[in-house]
Tab-separated table of C-alpha atoms in Angstrom:
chain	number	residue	atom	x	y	z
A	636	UNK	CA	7.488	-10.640	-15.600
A	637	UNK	CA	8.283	-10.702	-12.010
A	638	UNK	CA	7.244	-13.324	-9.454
A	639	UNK	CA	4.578	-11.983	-7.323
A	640	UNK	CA	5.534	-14.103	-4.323
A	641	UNK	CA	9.357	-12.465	-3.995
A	642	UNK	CA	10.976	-10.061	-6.207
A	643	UNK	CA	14.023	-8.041	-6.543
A	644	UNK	CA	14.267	-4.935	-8.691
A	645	UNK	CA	17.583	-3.850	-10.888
A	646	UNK	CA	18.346	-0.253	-11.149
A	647	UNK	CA	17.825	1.045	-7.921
A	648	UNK	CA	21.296	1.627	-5.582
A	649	UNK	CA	20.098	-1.251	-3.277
A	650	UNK	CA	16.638	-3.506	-4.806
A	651	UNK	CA	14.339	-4.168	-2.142
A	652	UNK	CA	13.457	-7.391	-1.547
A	653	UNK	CA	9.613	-7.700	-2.270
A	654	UNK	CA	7.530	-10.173	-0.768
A	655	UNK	CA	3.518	-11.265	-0.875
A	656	UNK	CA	1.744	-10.969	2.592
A	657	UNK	CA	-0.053	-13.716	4.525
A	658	UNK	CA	-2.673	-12.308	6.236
A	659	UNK	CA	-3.933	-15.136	8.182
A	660	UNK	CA	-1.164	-18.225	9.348
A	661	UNK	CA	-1.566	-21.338	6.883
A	662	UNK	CA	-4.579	-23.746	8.489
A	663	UNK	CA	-3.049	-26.365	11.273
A	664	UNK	CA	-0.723	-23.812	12.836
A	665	UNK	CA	-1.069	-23.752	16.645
A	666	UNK	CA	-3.367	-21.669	18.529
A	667	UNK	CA	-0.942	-18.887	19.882
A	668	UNK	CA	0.007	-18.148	16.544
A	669	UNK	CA	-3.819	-17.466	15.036
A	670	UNK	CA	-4.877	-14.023	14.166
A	671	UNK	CA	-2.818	-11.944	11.647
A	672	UNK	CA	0.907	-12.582	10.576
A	673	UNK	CA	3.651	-10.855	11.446
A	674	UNK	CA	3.838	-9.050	8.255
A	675	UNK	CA	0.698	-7.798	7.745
A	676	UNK	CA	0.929	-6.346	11.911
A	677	UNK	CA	4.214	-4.703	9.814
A	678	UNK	CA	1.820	-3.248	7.057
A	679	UNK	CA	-0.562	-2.056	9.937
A	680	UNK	CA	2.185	-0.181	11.442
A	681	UNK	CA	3.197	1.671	8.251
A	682	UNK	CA	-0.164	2.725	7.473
A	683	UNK	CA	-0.278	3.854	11.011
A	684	UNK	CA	2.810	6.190	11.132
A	685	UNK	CA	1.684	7.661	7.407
A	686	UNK	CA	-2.003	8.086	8.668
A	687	UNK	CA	-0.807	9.644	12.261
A	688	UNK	CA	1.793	11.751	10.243
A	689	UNK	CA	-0.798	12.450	7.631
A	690	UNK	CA	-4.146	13.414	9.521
A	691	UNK	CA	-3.016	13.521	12.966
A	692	UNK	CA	-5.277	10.726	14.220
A	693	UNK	CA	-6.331	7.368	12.980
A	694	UNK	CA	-10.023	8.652	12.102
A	695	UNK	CA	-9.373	6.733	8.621
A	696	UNK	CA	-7.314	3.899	9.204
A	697	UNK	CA	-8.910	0.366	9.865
A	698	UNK	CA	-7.897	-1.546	12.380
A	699	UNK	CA	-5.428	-4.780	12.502
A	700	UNK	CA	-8.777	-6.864	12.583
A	701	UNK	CA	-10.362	-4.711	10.041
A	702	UNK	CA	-7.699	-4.752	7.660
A	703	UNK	CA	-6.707	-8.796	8.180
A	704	UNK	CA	-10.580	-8.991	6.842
A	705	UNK	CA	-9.890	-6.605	3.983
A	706	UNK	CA	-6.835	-7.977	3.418
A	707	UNK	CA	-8.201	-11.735	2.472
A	708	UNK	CA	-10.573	-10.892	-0.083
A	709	UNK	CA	-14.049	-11.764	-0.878
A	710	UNK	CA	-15.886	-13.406	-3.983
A	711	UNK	CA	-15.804	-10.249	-6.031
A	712	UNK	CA	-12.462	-9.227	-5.265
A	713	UNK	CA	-8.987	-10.987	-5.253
A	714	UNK	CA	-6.551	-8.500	-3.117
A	715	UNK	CA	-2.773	-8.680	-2.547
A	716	UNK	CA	-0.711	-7.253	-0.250
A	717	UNK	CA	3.172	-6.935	-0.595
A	718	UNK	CA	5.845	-5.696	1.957
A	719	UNK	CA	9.481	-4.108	0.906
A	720	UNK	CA	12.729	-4.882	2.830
A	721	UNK	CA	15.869	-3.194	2.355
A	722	UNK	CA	18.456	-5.255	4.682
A	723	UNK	CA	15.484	-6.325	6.979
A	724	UNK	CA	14.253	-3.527	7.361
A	725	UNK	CA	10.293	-2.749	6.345
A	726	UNK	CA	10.801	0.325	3.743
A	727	UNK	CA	7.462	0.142	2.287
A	728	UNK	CA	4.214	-1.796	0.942
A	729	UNK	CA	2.246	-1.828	-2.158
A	730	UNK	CA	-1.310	-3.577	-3.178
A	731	UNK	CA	-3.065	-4.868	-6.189
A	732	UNK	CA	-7.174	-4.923	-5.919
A	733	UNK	CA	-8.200	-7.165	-9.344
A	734	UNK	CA	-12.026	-6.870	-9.731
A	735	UNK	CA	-13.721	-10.722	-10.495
A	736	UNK	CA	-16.511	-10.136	-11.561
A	737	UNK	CA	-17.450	-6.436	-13.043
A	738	UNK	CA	-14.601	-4.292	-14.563
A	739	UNK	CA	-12.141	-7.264	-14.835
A	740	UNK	CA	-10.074	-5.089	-17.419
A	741	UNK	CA	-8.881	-3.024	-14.193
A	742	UNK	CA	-6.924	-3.055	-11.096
A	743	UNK	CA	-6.810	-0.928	-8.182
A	744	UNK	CA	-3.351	0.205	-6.920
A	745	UNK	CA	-1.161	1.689	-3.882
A	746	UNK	CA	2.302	2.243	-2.850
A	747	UNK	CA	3.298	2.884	0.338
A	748	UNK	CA	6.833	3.856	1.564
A	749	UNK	CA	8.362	5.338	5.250
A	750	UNK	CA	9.159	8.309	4.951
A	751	UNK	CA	12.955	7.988	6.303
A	752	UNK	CA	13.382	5.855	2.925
A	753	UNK	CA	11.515	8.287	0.208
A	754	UNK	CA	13.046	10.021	-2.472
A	755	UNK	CA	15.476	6.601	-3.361
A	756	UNK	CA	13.476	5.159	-6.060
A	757	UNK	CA	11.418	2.687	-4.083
A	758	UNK	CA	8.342	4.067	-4.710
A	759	UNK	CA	8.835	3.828	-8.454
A	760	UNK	CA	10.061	-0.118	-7.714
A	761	UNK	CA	6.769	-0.802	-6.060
A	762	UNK	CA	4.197	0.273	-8.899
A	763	UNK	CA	6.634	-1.629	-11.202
A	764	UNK	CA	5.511	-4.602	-9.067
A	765	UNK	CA	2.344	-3.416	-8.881
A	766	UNK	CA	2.059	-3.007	-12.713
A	767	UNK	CA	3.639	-6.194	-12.982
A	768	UNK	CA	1.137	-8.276	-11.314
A	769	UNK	CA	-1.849	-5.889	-12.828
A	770	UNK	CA	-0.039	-6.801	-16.356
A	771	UNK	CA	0.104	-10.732	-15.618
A	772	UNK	CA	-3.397	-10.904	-14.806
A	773	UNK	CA	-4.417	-9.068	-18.001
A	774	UNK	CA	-5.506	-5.736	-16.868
A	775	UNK	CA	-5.269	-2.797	-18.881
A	776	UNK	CA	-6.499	-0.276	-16.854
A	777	UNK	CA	-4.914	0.569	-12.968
A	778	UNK	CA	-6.164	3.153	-10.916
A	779	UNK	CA	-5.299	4.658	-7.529
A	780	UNK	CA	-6.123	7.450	-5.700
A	781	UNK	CA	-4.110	9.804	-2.917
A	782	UNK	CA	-6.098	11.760	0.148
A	783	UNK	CA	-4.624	14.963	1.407
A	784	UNK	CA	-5.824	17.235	4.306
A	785	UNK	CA	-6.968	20.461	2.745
A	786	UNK	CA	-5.866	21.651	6.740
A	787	UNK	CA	-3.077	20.726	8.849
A	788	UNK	CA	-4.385	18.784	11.869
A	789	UNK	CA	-4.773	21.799	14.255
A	790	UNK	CA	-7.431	23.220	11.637
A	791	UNK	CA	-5.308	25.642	10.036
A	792	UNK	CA	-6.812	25.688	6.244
A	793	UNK	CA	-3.990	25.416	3.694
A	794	UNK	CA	-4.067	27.130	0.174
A	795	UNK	CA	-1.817	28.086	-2.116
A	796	UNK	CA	-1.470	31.715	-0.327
A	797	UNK	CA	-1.603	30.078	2.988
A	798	UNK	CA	0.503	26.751	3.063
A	799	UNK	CA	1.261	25.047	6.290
A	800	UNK	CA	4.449	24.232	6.847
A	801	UNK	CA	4.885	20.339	7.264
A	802	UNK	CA	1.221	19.817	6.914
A	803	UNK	CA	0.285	20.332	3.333
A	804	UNK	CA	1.884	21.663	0.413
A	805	UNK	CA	0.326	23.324	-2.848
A	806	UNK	CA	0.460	21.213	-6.082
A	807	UNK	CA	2.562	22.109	-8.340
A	808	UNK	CA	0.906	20.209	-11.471
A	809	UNK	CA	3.366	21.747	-14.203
C-alpha cells in the first residue's frame, strides 16, 4: 500500500510526487512562521482558481483561516490533505475525510487537479492515493460528491438544448 506521507505513482508518463499537508507549523516554530503552511496557502490557491473558474466568485469557498480549521480535524473526524507536484510544480490535491465515531466503514473523498495539467492521468493517480489510504484504514465504502452550476456565472441557464459554452456542459452518462 502506499505511504500516505509521500508517494510516487507508476504508470503515468511522469508520477507526481504526492505529499501529506501540514496545516499548522509543528509547535516551537517561531512566531513569523505561525498561521497556515505554505502548502496548505498552495491548496487554498487551487481551490480558488477552480472555484473562480467554476462559479465566478468565491460565494462557496472557505477562507485560508476557515479551511486551516477544517483542515485539522476535530474529535469525530480525522481529515487529510495531500498536495501533487510534477517537477515542483503544484498539479493538484486530493483529501480523505475518515468518520471516528459513526459510519467508520466509510470515507469521504476529493481530487483536485489545475486545469493546465488535466486529461494526463493525474486525476486517476490521486483517488488511487485516496483509495489507498481509505483501504489502509479499513474502509469499505468512499464517497464524494461534484457541484456544477446549472447557469454560467452571468445567469445564462444551461440545458441540454441550451449549453453554455465554457460554462457548463450536458452529461453525457452513456
Amino acid at each position: 500500500m502506499a505511504d500516505p506521507e509521500s508517494d510516487t505513482f507508476p504508470g503515468t508518463p511522469t508520477a507526481p510526487v504526492i505529499t501529506g499537508v501540514k496545516v499548522l507549523p509543528e509547535p516551537g516554530m517561531n512566531a513569523a512562521s505561525a498561521g497556515p503552511t505554505a502548502d496548505l496557502r498552495e491548496c487554498q490557491a487551487l481551490r480558488v482558481e477552480h472555484e473562480l473558474a467554476l462559479w465566478g466568485n468565491l460565494d462557496r469557498c472557505p477562507t485560508l483561516q476557515e479551511a486551516a480549521e477544517f483542515w485539522q480535524g476535530n474529535e469525530y473526524e480525522e481529515r487529510q490533505l495531500f498536495l501533487a507536484r510534477l517537477k515542483g510544480e503544484t498539479v493538484g490535491m486530493c483529501s480523505v475525510e475518515l468518520p471516528l465515531r459513526e459510519n467508520t466503514h466509510t470515507a469521504g473523498i476529493d481530487v483536485l487537479i489545475a486545469p493546465v495539467h488535466r486529461r494526463r492521468g493525474l486525476g486517476r493517480t490521486l483517488l488511487l492515493h485516496a483509495e489507498s489510504i481509505a483501504r489502509e484504514r479499513g474502509r469499505t465504502s468512499l464517497y464524494g460528491y461534484h457541484e456544477v452550476p446549472l447557469a454560467a456565472a452571468d445567469g445564462t441557464p444551461c440545458s441540454p438544448q441550451n449549453p453554455v459554452p465554457g460554462a457548463c456542459r450536458p452529461l453525457n452518462l452513456l
